[in-house]
mmCIF file of C-alpha atoms in Angstrom:
data_model
loop_
_atom_site.group_PDB
_atom_site.id
_atom_site.type_symbol
_atom_site.label_atom_id
_atom_site.label_comp_id
_atom_site.label_asym_id
_atom_site.label_seq_id
_atom_site.Cartn_x
_atom_site.Cartn_y
_atom_site.Cartn_z
ATOM 1 C CA LYS A 397 -61.481 142.095 199.514
ATOM 2 C CA ALA A 398 -62.139 140.666 196.061
ATOM 3 C CA GLY A 399 -62.278 136.906 195.741
ATOM 4 C CA VAL A 400 -60.560 134.666 193.239
ATOM 5 C CA THR A 401 -61.513 135.740 189.728
ATOM 6 C CA GLN A 402 -61.500 133.397 186.784
ATOM 7 C CA THR A 403 -62.044 134.382 183.179
ATOM 8 C CA PRO A 404 -63.777 133.574 181.020
ATOM 9 C CA ARG A 405 -66.707 131.908 182.811
ATOM 10 C CA TYR A 406 -67.759 129.904 179.767
ATOM 11 C CA LEU A 407 -65.879 128.787 176.699
ATOM 12 C CA ILE A 408 -66.671 126.624 173.688
ATOM 13 C CA LYS A 409 -63.788 125.313 171.597
ATOM 14 C CA THR A 410 -63.326 122.835 168.774
ATOM 15 C CA ARG A 411 -61.220 119.689 168.982
ATOM 16 C CA GLY A 412 -57.604 120.386 168.138
ATOM 17 C CA GLN A 413 -57.707 124.008 169.205
ATOM 18 C CA GLN A 414 -55.865 125.423 172.173
ATOM 19 C CA VAL A 415 -57.261 127.466 175.032
ATOM 20 C CA THR A 416 -55.928 129.780 177.749
ATOM 21 C CA LEU A 417 -57.730 130.307 181.037
ATOM 22 C CA SER A 418 -56.927 133.072 183.494
ATOM 23 C CA CYS A 419 -56.993 133.273 187.278
ATOM 24 C CA SER A 420 -56.480 136.299 189.510
ATOM 25 C CA PRO A 421 -55.914 135.242 193.127
ATOM 26 C CA ILE A 422 -56.993 137.094 196.225
ATOM 27 C CA SER A 423 -54.692 140.046 196.867
ATOM 28 C CA GLY A 424 -51.701 138.926 198.908
ATOM 29 C CA HIS A 425 -52.102 135.234 198.117
ATOM 30 C CA ARG A 426 -49.000 133.716 196.612
ATOM 31 C CA SER A 427 -50.075 130.167 195.844
ATOM 32 C CA VAL A 428 -52.352 129.365 192.921
ATOM 33 C CA SER A 429 -53.557 125.886 192.073
ATOM 34 C CA TRP A 430 -55.604 124.561 189.188
ATOM 35 C CA TYR A 431 -58.130 121.719 189.224
ATOM 36 C CA GLN A 432 -60.252 119.920 186.675
ATOM 37 C CA GLN A 433 -63.718 118.852 187.711
ATOM 38 C CA THR A 434 -65.798 116.380 185.734
ATOM 39 C CA PRO A 435 -68.917 114.461 186.800
ATOM 40 C CA GLY A 436 -67.153 111.132 186.529
ATOM 41 C CA GLN A 437 -63.775 111.977 188.076
ATOM 42 C CA GLY A 438 -64.604 114.667 190.593
ATOM 43 C CA LEU A 439 -61.967 117.275 191.365
ATOM 44 C CA GLN A 440 -58.492 116.448 190.130
ATOM 45 C CA PHE A 441 -55.348 118.440 190.823
ATOM 46 C CA LEU A 442 -53.563 119.839 187.785
ATOM 47 C CA PHE A 443 -50.694 121.928 189.150
ATOM 48 C CA GLU A 444 -49.718 124.537 191.687
ATOM 49 C CA TYR A 445 -47.677 127.689 191.242
ATOM 50 C CA PHE A 446 -45.851 129.694 193.848
ATOM 51 C CA SER A 447 -43.608 132.689 193.161
ATOM 52 C CA GLU A 448 -43.815 132.114 189.411
ATOM 53 C CA THR A 449 -42.588 128.530 189.774
ATOM 54 C CA GLN A 450 -44.492 125.295 189.386
ATOM 55 C CA ARG A 451 -44.284 123.685 192.799
ATOM 56 C CA ASN A 452 -46.459 120.617 192.347
ATOM 57 C CA LYS A 453 -47.942 118.782 189.402
ATOM 58 C CA GLY A 454 -50.748 116.270 189.036
ATOM 59 C CA ASN A 455 -51.029 113.387 186.621
ATOM 60 C CA PHE A 456 -52.113 115.164 183.472
ATOM 61 C CA PRO A 457 -50.531 115.018 180.011
ATOM 62 C CA GLY A 458 -48.128 117.666 178.790
ATOM 63 C CA ARG A 459 -50.936 119.300 176.796
ATOM 64 C CA PHE A 460 -51.870 120.942 180.087
ATOM 65 C CA SER A 461 -49.499 123.697 181.132
ATOM 66 C CA GLY A 462 -49.546 126.821 183.197
ATOM 67 C CA ARG A 463 -47.587 129.778 184.397
ATOM 68 C CA GLN A 464 -47.678 132.425 187.083
ATOM 69 C CA PHE A 465 -46.770 136.062 186.741
ATOM 70 C CA SER A 466 -44.998 138.322 189.201
ATOM 71 C CA ASN A 467 -48.341 139.674 190.447
ATOM 72 C CA SER A 468 -49.397 136.076 191.255
ATOM 73 C CA ARG A 469 -51.950 135.970 188.454
ATOM 74 C CA SER A 470 -51.898 132.626 186.720
ATOM 75 C CA GLU A 471 -52.828 131.228 183.355
ATOM 76 C CA MET A 472 -53.538 127.683 182.298
ATOM 77 C CA ASN A 473 -53.177 126.481 178.740
ATOM 78 C CA VAL A 474 -54.528 123.364 177.116
ATOM 79 C CA SER A 475 -53.277 122.547 173.638
ATOM 80 C CA THR A 476 -54.735 120.158 171.056
ATOM 81 C CA LEU A 477 -58.077 119.993 172.825
ATOM 82 C CA GLU A 478 -59.898 116.676 173.097
ATOM 83 C CA LEU A 479 -63.556 116.032 173.787
ATOM 84 C CA GLY A 480 -62.592 114.635 177.187
ATOM 85 C CA ASP A 481 -61.150 117.988 178.199
ATOM 86 C CA SER A 482 -64.678 119.334 178.607
ATOM 87 C CA ALA A 483 -64.899 120.186 182.280
ATOM 88 C CA LEU A 484 -65.150 122.869 184.909
ATOM 89 C CA TYR A 485 -61.665 124.251 185.538
ATOM 90 C CA LEU A 486 -61.216 125.678 189.002
ATOM 91 C CA CYS A 487 -58.488 127.888 190.345
ATOM 92 C CA ALA A 488 -57.729 128.208 194.053
ATOM 93 C CA SER A 489 -55.484 130.644 195.873
ATOM 94 C CA SER A 490 -53.910 130.441 199.298
ATOM 95 C CA PRO A 491 -51.765 132.777 201.404
ATOM 96 C CA ASP A 492 -49.334 129.873 201.851
ATOM 97 C CA ARG A 493 -48.147 130.940 205.282
ATOM 98 C CA GLN A 494 -46.200 128.458 207.402
ATOM 99 C CA ASN A 495 -49.425 127.531 209.190
ATOM 100 C CA ARG A 496 -50.721 124.475 207.402
ATOM 101 C CA GLY A 497 -54.217 125.395 208.412
ATOM 102 C CA ASP A 498 -54.384 127.815 205.506
ATOM 103 C CA GLU A 499 -57.450 127.153 203.431
ATOM 104 C CA ALA A 500 -57.774 127.338 199.688
ATOM 105 C CA PHE A 501 -60.201 129.853 198.229
ATOM 106 C CA PHE A 502 -61.760 128.794 194.956
ATOM 107 C CA GLY A 503 -62.895 130.867 192.026
ATOM 108 C CA GLN A 504 -66.192 130.319 190.232
ATOM 109 C CA GLY A 505 -64.490 128.283 187.557
ATOM 110 C CA THR A 506 -64.362 128.286 183.784
ATOM 111 C CA ARG A 507 -66.752 125.918 182.070
ATOM 112 C CA LEU A 508 -64.958 124.584 178.977
ATOM 113 C CA THR A 509 -66.906 122.684 176.352
ATOM 114 C CA VAL A 510 -64.998 121.002 173.533
ATOM 115 C CA VAL A 511 -67.068 120.127 170.475
ATOM 116 C CA LYS B 554 -52.418 104.956 197.960
ATOM 117 C CA ASN B 555 -53.863 108.196 199.319
ATOM 118 C CA GLN B 556 -57.623 108.105 198.992
ATOM 119 C CA VAL B 557 -60.691 109.892 200.303
ATOM 120 C CA GLU B 558 -64.048 108.147 200.182
ATOM 121 C CA GLN B 559 -67.361 109.782 200.938
ATOM 122 C CA SER B 560 -70.757 108.344 201.677
ATOM 123 C CA PRO B 561 -73.492 108.403 200.788
ATOM 124 C CA GLN B 562 -73.030 109.418 197.165
ATOM 125 C CA SER B 563 -76.338 111.266 197.261
ATOM 126 C CA LEU B 564 -78.953 112.099 199.848
ATOM 127 C CA ILE B 565 -82.463 113.535 199.855
ATOM 128 C CA ILE B 566 -83.938 114.956 203.046
ATOM 129 C CA LEU B 567 -86.882 117.120 204.015
ATOM 130 C CA GLU B 568 -86.396 120.720 205.015
ATOM 131 C CA GLY B 569 -85.813 121.101 208.730
ATOM 132 C CA LYS B 570 -84.337 117.617 209.181
ATOM 133 C CA ASN B 571 -80.767 116.851 210.223
ATOM 134 C CA CYS B 572 -78.280 114.782 208.250
ATOM 135 C CA THR B 573 -74.756 113.451 208.543
ATOM 136 C CA LEU B 574 -72.252 112.963 205.742
ATOM 137 C CA GLN B 575 -69.284 110.623 206.094
ATOM 138 C CA CYS B 576 -65.688 110.806 204.945
ATOM 139 C CA ASN B 577 -63.049 108.073 205.308
ATOM 140 C CA TYR B 578 -59.467 108.676 204.291
ATOM 141 C CA THR B 579 -56.214 106.795 203.938
ATOM 142 C CA VAL B 580 -53.983 109.839 203.446
ATOM 143 C CA SER B 581 -50.691 109.611 205.263
ATOM 144 C CA PRO B 582 -49.079 111.473 206.839
ATOM 145 C CA PHE B 583 -52.168 113.495 207.615
ATOM 146 C CA SER B 584 -52.039 117.278 207.821
ATOM 147 C CA ASN B 585 -55.576 118.602 207.773
ATOM 148 C CA LEU B 586 -59.079 117.832 206.592
ATOM 149 C CA ARG B 587 -61.460 120.292 205.008
ATOM 150 C CA TRP B 588 -65.123 120.225 204.128
ATOM 151 C CA TYR B 589 -66.299 122.300 201.188
ATOM 152 C CA LYS B 590 -69.780 123.131 199.925
ATOM 153 C CA GLN B 591 -70.197 123.470 196.184
ATOM 154 C CA ASP B 592 -73.352 124.855 194.631
ATOM 155 C CA THR B 593 -74.077 123.745 191.080
ATOM 156 C CA GLY B 594 -71.893 125.568 188.563
ATOM 157 C CA ARG B 595 -69.937 127.460 191.215
ATOM 158 C CA GLY B 596 -66.609 127.027 192.956
ATOM 159 C CA PRO B 597 -66.327 125.182 196.303
ATOM 160 C CA VAL B 598 -66.610 127.263 199.457
ATOM 161 C CA SER B 599 -64.833 126.231 202.638
ATOM 162 C CA LEU B 600 -66.995 125.194 205.599
ATOM 163 C CA THR B 601 -64.418 123.899 208.075
ATOM 164 C CA ILE B 602 -60.779 122.945 208.290
ATOM 165 C CA MET B 603 -59.394 120.703 211.022
ATOM 166 C CA THR B 604 -55.899 119.667 211.958
ATOM 167 C CA PHE B 605 -54.819 116.461 213.685
ATOM 168 C CA SER B 606 -55.498 117.746 217.187
ATOM 169 C CA GLU B 607 -59.012 119.024 216.531
ATOM 170 C CA ASN B 608 -62.001 116.752 217.090
ATOM 171 C CA THR B 609 -64.893 119.083 216.372
ATOM 172 C CA LYS B 610 -65.391 122.357 214.555
ATOM 173 C CA SER B 611 -68.615 124.207 213.915
ATOM 174 C CA ASN B 612 -69.673 126.785 211.371
ATOM 175 C CA GLY B 613 -73.248 127.807 212.028
ATOM 176 C CA ARG B 614 -75.493 124.821 211.375
ATOM 177 C CA TYR B 615 -72.552 122.793 210.110
ATOM 178 C CA THR B 616 -70.515 120.709 212.556
ATOM 179 C CA ALA B 617 -67.545 118.645 211.453
ATOM 180 C CA THR B 618 -65.928 115.921 213.534
ATOM 181 C CA LEU B 619 -62.609 114.217 213.070
ATOM 182 C CA ASP B 620 -61.335 110.925 214.462
ATOM 183 C CA ALA B 621 -57.680 110.746 213.483
ATOM 184 C CA ASP B 622 -57.322 107.250 214.929
ATOM 185 C CA THR B 623 -59.971 105.682 212.714
ATOM 186 C CA LYS B 624 -59.321 108.212 209.903
ATOM 187 C CA GLN B 625 -62.936 109.219 209.717
ATOM 188 C CA SER B 626 -64.700 112.541 209.547
ATOM 189 C CA SER B 627 -68.340 113.516 209.480
ATOM 190 C CA LEU B 628 -70.238 116.649 208.585
ATOM 191 C CA HIS B 629 -73.495 117.130 210.455
ATOM 192 C CA ILE B 630 -76.054 119.594 209.137
ATOM 193 C CA THR B 631 -78.690 120.727 211.596
ATOM 194 C CA ALA B 632 -82.170 121.993 210.701
ATOM 195 C CA SER B 633 -81.549 121.778 206.975
ATOM 196 C CA GLN B 634 -82.650 124.541 204.646
ATOM 197 C CA LEU B 635 -83.367 124.534 200.927
ATOM 198 C CA SER B 636 -80.136 126.472 200.395
ATOM 199 C CA ASP B 637 -78.170 123.533 201.798
ATOM 200 C CA SER B 638 -78.830 121.677 198.545
ATOM 201 C CA ALA B 639 -75.341 121.291 197.095
ATOM 202 C CA SER B 640 -72.384 118.940 196.819
ATOM 203 C CA TYR B 641 -70.259 118.526 199.929
ATOM 204 C CA ILE B 642 -66.659 117.633 199.319
ATOM 205 C CA CYS B 643 -64.197 116.226 201.839
ATOM 206 C CA VAL B 644 -60.583 117.177 201.122
ATOM 207 C CA VAL B 645 -57.509 115.861 202.910
ATOM 208 C CA SER B 646 -54.053 117.374 202.811
ATOM 209 C CA ALA B 647 -50.892 115.326 203.311
ATOM 210 C CA HIS B 648 -48.272 116.562 205.753
ATOM 211 C CA GLY B 649 -45.229 118.005 204.126
ATOM 212 C CA SER B 650 -46.990 119.203 201.027
ATOM 213 C CA SER B 651 -47.909 122.787 200.349
ATOM 214 C CA ASN B 652 -51.306 124.006 201.368
ATOM 215 C CA THR B 653 -52.960 123.461 198.038
ATOM 216 C CA GLY B 654 -50.406 121.464 196.120
ATOM 217 C CA LYS B 655 -51.514 117.965 196.957
ATOM 218 C CA LEU B 656 -55.010 118.011 198.245
ATOM 219 C CA ILE B 657 -56.802 114.697 197.899
ATOM 220 C CA PHE B 658 -60.473 115.155 197.085
ATOM 221 C CA GLY B 659 -63.399 112.898 197.803
ATOM 222 C CA GLN B 660 -66.021 112.424 195.113
ATOM 223 C CA GLY B 661 -68.511 114.419 197.110
ATOM 224 C CA THR B 662 -72.003 113.837 198.490
ATOM 225 C CA THR B 663 -74.862 115.470 196.639
ATOM 226 C CA LEU B 664 -77.477 116.682 199.094
ATOM 227 C CA GLN B 665 -80.965 117.664 198.030
ATOM 228 C CA VAL B 666 -83.246 119.338 200.555
ATOM 229 C CA LYS B 667 -86.913 119.193 199.663
ATOM 230 C CA PRO B 668 -89.670 121.416 201.056
#
């Protein structure tokens, strides 16, 4: 069974540009969440999607947005990039069964560098 | 405020030695606690997940404990190997939230195993 796939793995963008990151969850998983990881802040929750709907949202500005498609694949978009957006962006998928013991499976991440 | 604190921030041990990492949380109401291992530049990989009623869970040389009364967890690594060098992240989920929607992450403990 393939794991969570994130593309691209590395990305360099200029301030002011926008960027789109992609995440393909494990087959059969319906929940996809996005996280930002920086050395100073650790892992921070961005948002979660389930059945093409945003179910939860973290404390990030509106420049950060996402969506989920009918096949559960998800994209994350960051507009008007700032230097502080440089980070490892991680996607996690979960079956989201009623059992709360479900674990989240992470992708390898997309390393975004804003210059 | 829901928080997860880990200690120590970093740790250096010799190969073959044991070590214990600590995690204290103030997340309420508690649903489950997870330990993840994250190699540099890669996504976190789940080691254990424990619910309220579980006190101990093992995964090979990794043993996690949970004391729900004192809101403390520990991850014990036995007979460390060079490949154990990584960041170990404690993650707590609040009851009532989706599986991945509102995970609260600790800052992680960076473990370095030296030959």
